[in-house]
Short mmCIF file of C-alpha atoms and ligand atoms in Angstrom, two decimals:
data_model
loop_
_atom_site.label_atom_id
_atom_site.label_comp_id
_atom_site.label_asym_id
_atom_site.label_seq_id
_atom_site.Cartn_x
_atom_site.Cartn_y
_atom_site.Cartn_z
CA UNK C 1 -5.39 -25.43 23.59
CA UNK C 2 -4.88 -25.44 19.98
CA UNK C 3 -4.96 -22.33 17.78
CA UNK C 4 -6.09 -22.57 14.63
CA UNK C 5 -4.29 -21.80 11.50
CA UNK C 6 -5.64 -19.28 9.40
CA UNK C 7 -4.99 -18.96 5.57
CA UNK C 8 -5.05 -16.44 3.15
CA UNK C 9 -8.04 -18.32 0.55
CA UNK C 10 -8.71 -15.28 -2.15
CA UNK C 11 -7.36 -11.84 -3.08
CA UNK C 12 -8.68 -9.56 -5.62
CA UNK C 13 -7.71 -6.30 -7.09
CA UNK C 14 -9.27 -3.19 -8.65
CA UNK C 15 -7.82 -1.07 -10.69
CA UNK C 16 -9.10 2.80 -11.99
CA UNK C 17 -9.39 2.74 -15.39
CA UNK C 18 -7.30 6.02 -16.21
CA UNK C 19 -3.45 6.37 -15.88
CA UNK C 20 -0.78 9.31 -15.73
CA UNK C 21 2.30 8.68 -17.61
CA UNK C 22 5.49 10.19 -15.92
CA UNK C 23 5.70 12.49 -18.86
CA UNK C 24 2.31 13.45 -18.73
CA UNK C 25 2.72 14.49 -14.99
CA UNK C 26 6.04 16.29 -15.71
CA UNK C 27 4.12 18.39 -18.67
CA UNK C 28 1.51 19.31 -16.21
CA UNK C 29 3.79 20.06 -13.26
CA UNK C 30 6.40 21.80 -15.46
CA UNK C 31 3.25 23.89 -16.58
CA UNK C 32 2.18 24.77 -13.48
CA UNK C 33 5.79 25.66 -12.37
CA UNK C 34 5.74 28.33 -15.27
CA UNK C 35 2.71 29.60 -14.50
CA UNK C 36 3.42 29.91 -10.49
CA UNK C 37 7.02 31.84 -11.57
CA UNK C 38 5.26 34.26 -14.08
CA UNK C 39 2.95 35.11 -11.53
CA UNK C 40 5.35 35.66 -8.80
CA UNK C 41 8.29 37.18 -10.77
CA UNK C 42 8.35 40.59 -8.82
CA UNK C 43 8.45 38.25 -5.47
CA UNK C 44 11.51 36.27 -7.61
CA UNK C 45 13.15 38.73 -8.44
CA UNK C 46 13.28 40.59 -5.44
CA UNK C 47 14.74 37.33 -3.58
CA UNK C 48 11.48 37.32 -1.42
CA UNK C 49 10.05 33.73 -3.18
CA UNK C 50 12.09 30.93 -4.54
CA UNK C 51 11.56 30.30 -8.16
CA UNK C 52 10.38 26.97 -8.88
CA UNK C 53 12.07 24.18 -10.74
CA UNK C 54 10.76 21.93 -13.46
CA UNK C 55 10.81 18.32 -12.47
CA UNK C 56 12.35 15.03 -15.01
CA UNK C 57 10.20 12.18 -15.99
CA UNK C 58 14.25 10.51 -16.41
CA UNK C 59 14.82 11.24 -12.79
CA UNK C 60 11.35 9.87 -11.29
CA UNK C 61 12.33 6.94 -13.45
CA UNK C 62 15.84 6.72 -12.29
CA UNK C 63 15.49 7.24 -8.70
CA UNK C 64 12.10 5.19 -7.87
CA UNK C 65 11.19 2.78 -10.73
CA UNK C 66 7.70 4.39 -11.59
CA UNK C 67 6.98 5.07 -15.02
CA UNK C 68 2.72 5.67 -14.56
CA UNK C 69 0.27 5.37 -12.46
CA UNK C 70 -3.52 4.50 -11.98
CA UNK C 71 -5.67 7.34 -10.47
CA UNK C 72 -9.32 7.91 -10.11
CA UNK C 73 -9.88 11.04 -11.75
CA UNK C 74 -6.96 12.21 -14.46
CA UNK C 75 -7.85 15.61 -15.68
CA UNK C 76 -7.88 17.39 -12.47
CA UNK C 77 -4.03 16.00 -11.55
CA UNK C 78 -2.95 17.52 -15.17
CA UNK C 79 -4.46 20.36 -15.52
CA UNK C 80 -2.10 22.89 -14.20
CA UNK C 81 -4.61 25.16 -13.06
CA UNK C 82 -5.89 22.89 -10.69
CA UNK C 83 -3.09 19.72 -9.65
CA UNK C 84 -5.51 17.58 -7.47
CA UNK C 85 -7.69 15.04 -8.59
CA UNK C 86 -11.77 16.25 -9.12
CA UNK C 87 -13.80 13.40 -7.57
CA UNK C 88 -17.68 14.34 -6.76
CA UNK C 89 -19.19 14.47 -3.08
CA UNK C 90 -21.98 12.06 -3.04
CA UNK C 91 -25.19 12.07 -1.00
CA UNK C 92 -25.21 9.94 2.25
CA UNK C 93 -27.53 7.09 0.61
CA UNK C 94 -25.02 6.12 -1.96
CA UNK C 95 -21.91 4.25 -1.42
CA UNK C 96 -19.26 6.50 -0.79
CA UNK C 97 -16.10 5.98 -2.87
CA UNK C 98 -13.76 4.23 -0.74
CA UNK C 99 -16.45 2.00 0.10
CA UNK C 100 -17.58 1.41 -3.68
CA UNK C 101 -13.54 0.15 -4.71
CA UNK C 102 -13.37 -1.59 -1.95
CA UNK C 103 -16.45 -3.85 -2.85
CA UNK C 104 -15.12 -4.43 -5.87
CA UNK C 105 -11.73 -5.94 -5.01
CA UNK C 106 -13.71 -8.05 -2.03
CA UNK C 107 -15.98 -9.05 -4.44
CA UNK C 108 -12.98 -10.91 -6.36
CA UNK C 109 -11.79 -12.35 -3.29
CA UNK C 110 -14.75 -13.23 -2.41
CA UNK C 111 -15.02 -15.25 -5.83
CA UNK C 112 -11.59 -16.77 -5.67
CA UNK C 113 -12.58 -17.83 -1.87
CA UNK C 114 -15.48 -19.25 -3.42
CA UNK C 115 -17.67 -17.85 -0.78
CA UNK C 116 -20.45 -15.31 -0.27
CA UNK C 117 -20.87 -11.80 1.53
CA UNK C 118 -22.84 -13.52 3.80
CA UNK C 119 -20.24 -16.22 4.97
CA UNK C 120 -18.01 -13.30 6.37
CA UNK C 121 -17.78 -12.48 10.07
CA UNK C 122 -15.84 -9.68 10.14
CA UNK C 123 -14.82 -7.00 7.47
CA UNK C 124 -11.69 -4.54 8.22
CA UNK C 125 -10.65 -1.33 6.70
CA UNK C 126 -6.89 -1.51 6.94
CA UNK C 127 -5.59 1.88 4.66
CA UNK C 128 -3.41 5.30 5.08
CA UNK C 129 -6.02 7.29 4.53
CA UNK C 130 -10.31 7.43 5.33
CA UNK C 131 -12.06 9.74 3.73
CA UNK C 132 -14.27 10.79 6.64
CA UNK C 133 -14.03 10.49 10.30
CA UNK C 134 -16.74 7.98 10.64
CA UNK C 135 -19.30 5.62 10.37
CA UNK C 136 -16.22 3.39 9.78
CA UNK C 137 -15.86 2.88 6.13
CA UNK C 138 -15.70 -0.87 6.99
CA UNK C 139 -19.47 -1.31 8.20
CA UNK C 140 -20.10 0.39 5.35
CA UNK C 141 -18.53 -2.48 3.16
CA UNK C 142 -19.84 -4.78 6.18
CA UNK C 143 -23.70 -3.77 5.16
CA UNK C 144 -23.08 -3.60 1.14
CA UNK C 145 -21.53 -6.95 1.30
CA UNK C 146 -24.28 -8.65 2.97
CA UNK C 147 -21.68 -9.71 5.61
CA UNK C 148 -22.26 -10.69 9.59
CA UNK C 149 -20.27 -9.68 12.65
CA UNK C 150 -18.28 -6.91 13.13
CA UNK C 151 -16.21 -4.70 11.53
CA UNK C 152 -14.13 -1.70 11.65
CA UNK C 153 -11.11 0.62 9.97
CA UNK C 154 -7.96 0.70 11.13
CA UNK C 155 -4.44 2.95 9.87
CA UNK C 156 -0.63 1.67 10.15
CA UNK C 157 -0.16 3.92 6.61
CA UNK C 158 1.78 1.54 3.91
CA UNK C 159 1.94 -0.93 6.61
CA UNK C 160 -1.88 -1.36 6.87
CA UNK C 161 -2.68 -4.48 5.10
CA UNK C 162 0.44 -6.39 7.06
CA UNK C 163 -0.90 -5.15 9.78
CA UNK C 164 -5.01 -5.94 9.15
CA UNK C 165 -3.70 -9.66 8.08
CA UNK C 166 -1.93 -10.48 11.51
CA UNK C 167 -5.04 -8.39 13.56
CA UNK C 168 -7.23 -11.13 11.22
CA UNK C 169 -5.16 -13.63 11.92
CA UNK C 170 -5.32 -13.36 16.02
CA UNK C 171 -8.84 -13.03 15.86
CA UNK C 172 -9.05 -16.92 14.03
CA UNK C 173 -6.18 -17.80 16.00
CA UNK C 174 -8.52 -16.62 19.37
CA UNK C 175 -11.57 -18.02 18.24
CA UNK C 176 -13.40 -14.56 17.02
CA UNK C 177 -13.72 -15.30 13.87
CA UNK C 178 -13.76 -17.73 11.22
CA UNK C 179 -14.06 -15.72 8.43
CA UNK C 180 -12.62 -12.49 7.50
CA UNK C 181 -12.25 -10.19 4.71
CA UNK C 182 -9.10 -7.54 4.82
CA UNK C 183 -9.51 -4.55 2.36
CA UNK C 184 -7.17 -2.05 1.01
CA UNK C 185 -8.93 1.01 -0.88
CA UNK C 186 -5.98 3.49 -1.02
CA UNK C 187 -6.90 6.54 -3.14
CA UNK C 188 -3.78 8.25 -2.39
CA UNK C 189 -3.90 10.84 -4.72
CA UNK C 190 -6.14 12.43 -2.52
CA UNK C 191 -3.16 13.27 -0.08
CA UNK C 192 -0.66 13.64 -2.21
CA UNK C 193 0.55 17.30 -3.36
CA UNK C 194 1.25 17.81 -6.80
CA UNK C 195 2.82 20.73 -6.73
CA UNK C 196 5.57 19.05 -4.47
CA UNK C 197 8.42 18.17 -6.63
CA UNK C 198 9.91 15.79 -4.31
CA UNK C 199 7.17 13.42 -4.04
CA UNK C 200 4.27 14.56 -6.78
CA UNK C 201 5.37 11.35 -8.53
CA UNK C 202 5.10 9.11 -5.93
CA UNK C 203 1.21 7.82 -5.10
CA UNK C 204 -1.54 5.82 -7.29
CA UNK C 205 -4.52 4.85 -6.31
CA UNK C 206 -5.95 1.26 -6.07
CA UNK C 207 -8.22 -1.17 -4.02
CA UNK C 208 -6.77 -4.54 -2.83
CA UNK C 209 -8.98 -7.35 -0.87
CA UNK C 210 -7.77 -10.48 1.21
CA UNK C 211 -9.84 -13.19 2.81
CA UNK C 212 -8.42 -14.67 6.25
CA UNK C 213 -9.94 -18.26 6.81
CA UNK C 214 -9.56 -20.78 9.65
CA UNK C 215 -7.92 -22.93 7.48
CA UNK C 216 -10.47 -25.96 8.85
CA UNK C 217 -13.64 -23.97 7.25
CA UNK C 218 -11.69 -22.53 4.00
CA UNK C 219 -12.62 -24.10 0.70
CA UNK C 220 -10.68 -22.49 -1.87
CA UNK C 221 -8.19 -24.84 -3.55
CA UNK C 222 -5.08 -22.30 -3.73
CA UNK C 223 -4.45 -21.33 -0.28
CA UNK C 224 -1.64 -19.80 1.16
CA UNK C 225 -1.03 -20.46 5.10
CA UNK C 226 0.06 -17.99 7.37
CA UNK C 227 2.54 -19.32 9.15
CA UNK C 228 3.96 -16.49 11.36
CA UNK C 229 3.44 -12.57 10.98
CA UNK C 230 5.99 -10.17 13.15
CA UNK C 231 4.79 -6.65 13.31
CA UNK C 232 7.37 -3.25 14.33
CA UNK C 233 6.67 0.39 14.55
CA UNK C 234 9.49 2.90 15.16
CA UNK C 235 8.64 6.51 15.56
CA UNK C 236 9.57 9.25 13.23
CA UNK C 237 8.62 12.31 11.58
CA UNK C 238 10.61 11.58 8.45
CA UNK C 239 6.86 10.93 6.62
CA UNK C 240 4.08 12.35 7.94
CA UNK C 241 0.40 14.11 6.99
CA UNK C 242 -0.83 16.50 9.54
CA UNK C 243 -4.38 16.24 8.22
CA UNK C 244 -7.00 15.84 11.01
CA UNK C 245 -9.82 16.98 12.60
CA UNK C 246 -8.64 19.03 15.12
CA UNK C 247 -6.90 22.08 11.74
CA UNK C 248 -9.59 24.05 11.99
CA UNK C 249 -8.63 24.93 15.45
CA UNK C 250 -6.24 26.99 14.63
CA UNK C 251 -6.97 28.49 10.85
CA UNK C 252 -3.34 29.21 10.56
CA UNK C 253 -2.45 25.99 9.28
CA UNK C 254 -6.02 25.52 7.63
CA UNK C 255 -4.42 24.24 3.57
CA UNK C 256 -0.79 24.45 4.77
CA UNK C 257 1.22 21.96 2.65
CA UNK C 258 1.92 20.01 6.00
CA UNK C 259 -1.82 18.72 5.49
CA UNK C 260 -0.89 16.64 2.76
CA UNK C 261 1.75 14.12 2.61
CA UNK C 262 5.09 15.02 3.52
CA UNK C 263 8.47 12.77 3.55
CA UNK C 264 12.75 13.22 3.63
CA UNK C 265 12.48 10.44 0.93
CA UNK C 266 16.25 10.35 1.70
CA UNK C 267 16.32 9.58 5.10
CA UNK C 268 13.19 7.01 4.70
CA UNK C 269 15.48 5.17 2.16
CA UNK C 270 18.42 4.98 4.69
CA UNK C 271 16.47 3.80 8.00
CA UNK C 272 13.83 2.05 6.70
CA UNK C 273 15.94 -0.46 4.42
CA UNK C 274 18.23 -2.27 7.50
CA UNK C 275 15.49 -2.61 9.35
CA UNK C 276 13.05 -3.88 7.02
CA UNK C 277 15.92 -6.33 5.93
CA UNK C 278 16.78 -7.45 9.61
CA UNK C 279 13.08 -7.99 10.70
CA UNK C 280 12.66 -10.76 8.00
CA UNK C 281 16.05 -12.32 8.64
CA UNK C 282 15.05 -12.38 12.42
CA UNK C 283 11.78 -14.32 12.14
CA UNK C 284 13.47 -16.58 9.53
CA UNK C 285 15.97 -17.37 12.38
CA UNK C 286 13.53 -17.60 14.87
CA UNK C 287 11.16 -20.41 12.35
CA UNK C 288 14.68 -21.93 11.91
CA UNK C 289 14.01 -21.11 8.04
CA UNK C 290 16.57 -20.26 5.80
CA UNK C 291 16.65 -17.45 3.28
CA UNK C 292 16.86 -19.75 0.33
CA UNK C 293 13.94 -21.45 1.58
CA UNK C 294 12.04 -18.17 0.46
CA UNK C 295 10.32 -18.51 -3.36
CA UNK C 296 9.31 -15.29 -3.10
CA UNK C 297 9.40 -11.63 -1.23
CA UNK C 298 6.02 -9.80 -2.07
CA UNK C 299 7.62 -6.31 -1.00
CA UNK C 300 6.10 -3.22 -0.21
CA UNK C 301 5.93 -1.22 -3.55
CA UNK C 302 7.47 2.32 -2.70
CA UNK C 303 10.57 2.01 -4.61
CA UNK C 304 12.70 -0.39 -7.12
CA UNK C 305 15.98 0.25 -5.55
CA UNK C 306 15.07 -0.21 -2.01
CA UNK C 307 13.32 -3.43 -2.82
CA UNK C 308 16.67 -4.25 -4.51
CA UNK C 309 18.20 -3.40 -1.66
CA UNK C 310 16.49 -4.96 0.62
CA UNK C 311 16.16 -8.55 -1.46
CA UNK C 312 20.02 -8.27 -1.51
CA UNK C 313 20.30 -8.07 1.97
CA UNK C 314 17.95 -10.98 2.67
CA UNK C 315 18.70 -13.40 0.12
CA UNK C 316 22.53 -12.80 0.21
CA UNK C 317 22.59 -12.29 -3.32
CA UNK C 318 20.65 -9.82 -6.22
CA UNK C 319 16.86 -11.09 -6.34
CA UNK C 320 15.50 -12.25 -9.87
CA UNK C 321 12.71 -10.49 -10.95
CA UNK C 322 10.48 -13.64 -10.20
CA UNK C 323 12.02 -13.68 -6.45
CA UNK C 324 10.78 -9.96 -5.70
CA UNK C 325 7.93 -9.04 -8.14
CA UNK C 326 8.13 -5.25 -9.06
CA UNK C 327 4.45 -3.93 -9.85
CA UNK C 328 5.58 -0.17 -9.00
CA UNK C 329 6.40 0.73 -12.48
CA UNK C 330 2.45 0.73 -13.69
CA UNK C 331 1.07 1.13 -10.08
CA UNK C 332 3.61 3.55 -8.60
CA UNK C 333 3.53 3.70 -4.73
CA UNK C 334 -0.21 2.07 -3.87
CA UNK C 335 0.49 2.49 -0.02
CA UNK C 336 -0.49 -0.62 2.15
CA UNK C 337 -2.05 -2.06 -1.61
CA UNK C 338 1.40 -2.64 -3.17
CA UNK C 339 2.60 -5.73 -1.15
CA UNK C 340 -0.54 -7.26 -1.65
CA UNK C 341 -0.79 -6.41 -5.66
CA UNK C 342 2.68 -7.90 -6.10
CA UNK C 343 0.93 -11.14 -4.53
CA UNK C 344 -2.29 -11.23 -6.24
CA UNK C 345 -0.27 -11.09 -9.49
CA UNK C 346 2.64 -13.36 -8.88
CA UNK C 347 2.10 -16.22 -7.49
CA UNK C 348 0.26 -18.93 -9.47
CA UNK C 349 3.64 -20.42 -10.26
CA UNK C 350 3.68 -21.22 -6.88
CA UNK C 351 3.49 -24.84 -5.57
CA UNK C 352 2.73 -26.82 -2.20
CA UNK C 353 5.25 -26.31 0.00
CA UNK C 354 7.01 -23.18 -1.39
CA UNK C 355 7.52 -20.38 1.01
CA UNK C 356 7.29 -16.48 0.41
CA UNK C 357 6.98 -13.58 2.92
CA UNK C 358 4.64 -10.68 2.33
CA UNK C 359 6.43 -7.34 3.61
CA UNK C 360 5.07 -3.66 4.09
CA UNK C 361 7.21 -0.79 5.31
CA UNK C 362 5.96 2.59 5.78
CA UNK C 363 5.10 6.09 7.80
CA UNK C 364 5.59 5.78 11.74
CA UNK C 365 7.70 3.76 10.75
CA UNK C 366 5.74 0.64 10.84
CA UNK C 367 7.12 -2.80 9.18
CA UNK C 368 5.00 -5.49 8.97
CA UNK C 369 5.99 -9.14 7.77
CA UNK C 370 3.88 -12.02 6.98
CA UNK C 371 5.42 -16.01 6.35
CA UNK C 372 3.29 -17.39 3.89
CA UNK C 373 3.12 -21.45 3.26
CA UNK C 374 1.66 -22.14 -0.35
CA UNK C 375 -0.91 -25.32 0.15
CA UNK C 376 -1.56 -26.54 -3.15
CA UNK C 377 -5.25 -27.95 -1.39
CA UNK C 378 -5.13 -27.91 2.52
CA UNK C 379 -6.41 -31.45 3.16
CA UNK C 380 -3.67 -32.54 0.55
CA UNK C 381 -0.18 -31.44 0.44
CA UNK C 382 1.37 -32.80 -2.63
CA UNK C 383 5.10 -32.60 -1.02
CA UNK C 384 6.27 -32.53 2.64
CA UNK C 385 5.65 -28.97 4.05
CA UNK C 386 9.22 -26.83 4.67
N1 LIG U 401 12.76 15.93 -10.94
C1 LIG U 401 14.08 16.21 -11.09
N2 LIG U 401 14.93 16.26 -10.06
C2 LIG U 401 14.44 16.05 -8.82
C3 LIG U 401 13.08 15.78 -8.59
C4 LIG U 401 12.22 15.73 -9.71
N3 LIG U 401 10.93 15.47 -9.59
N4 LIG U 401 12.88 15.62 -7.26
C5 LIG U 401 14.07 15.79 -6.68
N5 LIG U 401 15.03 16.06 -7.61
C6 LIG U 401 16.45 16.34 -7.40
C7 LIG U 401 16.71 16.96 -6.04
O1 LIG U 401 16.53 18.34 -6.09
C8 LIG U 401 18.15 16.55 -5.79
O2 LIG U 401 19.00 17.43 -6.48
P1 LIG U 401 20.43 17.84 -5.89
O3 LIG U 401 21.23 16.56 -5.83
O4 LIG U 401 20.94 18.82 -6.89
O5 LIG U 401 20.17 18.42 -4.53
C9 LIG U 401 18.27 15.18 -6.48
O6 LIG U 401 17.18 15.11 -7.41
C10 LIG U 401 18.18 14.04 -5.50
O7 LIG U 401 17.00 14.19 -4.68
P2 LIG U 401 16.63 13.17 -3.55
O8 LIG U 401 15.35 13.60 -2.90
O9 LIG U 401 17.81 12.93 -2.68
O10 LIG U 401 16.31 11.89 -4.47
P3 LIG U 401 16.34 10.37 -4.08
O11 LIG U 401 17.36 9.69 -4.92
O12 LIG U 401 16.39 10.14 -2.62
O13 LIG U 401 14.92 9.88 -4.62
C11 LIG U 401 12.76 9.28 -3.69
C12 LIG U 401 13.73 10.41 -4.10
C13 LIG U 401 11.55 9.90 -3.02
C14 LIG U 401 12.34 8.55 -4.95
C15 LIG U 401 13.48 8.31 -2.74
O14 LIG U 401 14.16 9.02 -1.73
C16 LIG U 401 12.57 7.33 -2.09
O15 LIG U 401 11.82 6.62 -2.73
N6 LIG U 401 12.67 7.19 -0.76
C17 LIG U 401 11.89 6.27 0.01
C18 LIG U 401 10.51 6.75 0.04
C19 LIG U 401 9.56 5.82 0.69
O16 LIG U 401 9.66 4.64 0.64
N7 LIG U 401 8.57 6.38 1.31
C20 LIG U 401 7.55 5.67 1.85
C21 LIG U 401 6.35 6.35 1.40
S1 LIG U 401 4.98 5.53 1.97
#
């Protein structure tokens, strides 16, 4: 029997309206870091604590590309007192927040899809982090959406959206579903510790939506097909939260800094690159594509010199900036959102015919690759297909 081919037919994108400069972060942590060594001096000086070091807006720049970031809530991440966002419980009967960003990315998509809520069949959830254990956060979207079906959340951590396009993609491809809409709402400032000099830099928060199609029902005229998605997870502990429902078993480890996210950026940088860099290379082989057939490499957005990196390794030679789109410098590290920002804003240039691969690399490790045809209109390719 024949599978169908799914396409990606609309993305959208949401974006908080307040950012944190790196400088504006360093001022607050650098604050915070006097304030936490004026209070602890006698424990300083008498070797029992460590003193605390002021971090470098010149490094953060230098070693990961970032230079701000978009968060939800601003003045609770820089005020020193407090160095975690302030964002309000809400009642059961309103939309919580996840679910409220995440509408309004899908609603983009949606509009670039030209469809409805109602012409969905499925609605998934793919993100690091949900802010509660359940109902899923999907039905939730499912129900303010208007949309039929199913739907539920899922976590591979930066790898999610990879991951929710080639779960969306075997559901067409088995006959599931026709229609489905893939959403990112990554608030990651929620896990992230500030006070953590090593990483407070890292996270921004964001929404990102995708529509899957069977490519015989889409209708959008800019679709992208998806010709082959490879998906790899690797265990380590080299990033990891230990958030979950079962800390208040034991109320030793109740706030611990292990409950927030946690990573030997280091060692990440090291193993994740080669293998990141081999994965693609292998499924090019294996579609009998070369790596100058690739337009463009929609990489996960964690850092500028491991996208380098891994660009150089795939194409043979240093990317342009068109090849491998950096949108880490205003967004910072968006988790699974970054791969698919970098696609929603760079590739209209794109024409029938061109090829690009959409990459995510993350916590378990997890690497997830997608091939993705550009179809100027589906029923008619202006140029022979690759
Ligand atoms: N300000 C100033 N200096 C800092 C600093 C800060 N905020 N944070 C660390 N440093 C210092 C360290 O103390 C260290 O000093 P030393 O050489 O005297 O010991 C030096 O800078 C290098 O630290 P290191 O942690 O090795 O930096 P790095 O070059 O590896 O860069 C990351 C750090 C996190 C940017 C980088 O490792 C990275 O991005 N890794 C991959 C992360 C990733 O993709 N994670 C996936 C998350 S989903």
């Amino acid at each position: 029997m024949k599978q169908t081919d799914a396409v990606i037919s609309g993305t959208g994108l949401f974006t908080p309206e307040e950012s944190v400069s790196n400088e504006e972060l360093v001022t607050a942590f650098n604050a915070w870091v006097d304030l936490f060594n004026a209070e602890n001096a006698e424990a300083i000086a008498k070797g029992e604590l460590e003193a605390r070091t002021h971090s470098s807006a010149a490094f953060i720049e230098k070693a990961s590309g970032i230079k701000s970031r978009f968060v939800l809530n601003k003045s609770g991440i820089i005020d020193p007192h407090r160095m975690t966002p302030q964002v309000a419980e809400r009642p059961n009967n309103e939309l919580s927040v996840m679910a409220e960003i995440g509408v309004k990315a899908a609603q983009q998509a949606l509009n670039a899809a030209g469809l409805e809520g109602s012409d969905l069949d499925a609605v998934i959830v793919a993100a690091s982090n949900m802010q509660r254990a359940y109902p899923a956060i999907a039905v939730e979207i499912q129900d303010a959406l208007g949309a039929k079906g199913f739907a539920f959340d899922m976590n591979v951590a930066c790898s999610s959206a990879t991951f929710g396009i080639a779960q969306a993609r075997d559901s067409i491809r088995a006959g599931s579903s026709q229609r489905i809409l893939m959403v990112n709402p990554e608030i990651c400032t929620g896990h992230l510790n500030f006070r953590d000099r090593d990483a407070h830099f890292i996270f921004g928060d964001v929404a990102t939506a995708v529509i899957i199609e069977a490519k015989d029902v889409a209708q959008s005229s800019s679709n992208f097909e998806i010709v082959d998605t490879r998906l790899q997870t690797i265990f380590s502990n080299n990033i990891r939260n230990n958030f979950g429902f079962m800390n208040r078993t034991d109320e030793r480890g109740v706030g611990t800094v292990d409950k927030l996210f946690v990573q030997e950026g280091r060692k990440v940088f090291k193993e994740v690159c080669p293998a990141v860099a081999q994965q693609i290379n292998t499924q090019l082989a294996d579609l009998d594509l070369q790596p100058e057939q690739l337009s463009r490499l929609w990489l996960h957005q964690a850092n500028r010199n491991m996208n380098d990196l891994i660009a150089r390794r795939v194409l043979g030679r240093d990317p342009t900036e068109q090849e491998s789109p950096t949108i880490l410098d205003t967004y910072a590290n968006t988790s699974s959102a970054g791969s698919i920002i970098a696609f929603h804003l760079n590739r209209d240039d794109l024409t029938a015919g061109d090829l690009g691969v959409l990459c995510s690399f993350g916590a378990g490790y997890s690497i997830g690759s997608v091939i993705l045809l550009s179809l100027i209109h589906i029923s008619e390719p202006t140029r022979p297909l690759y």
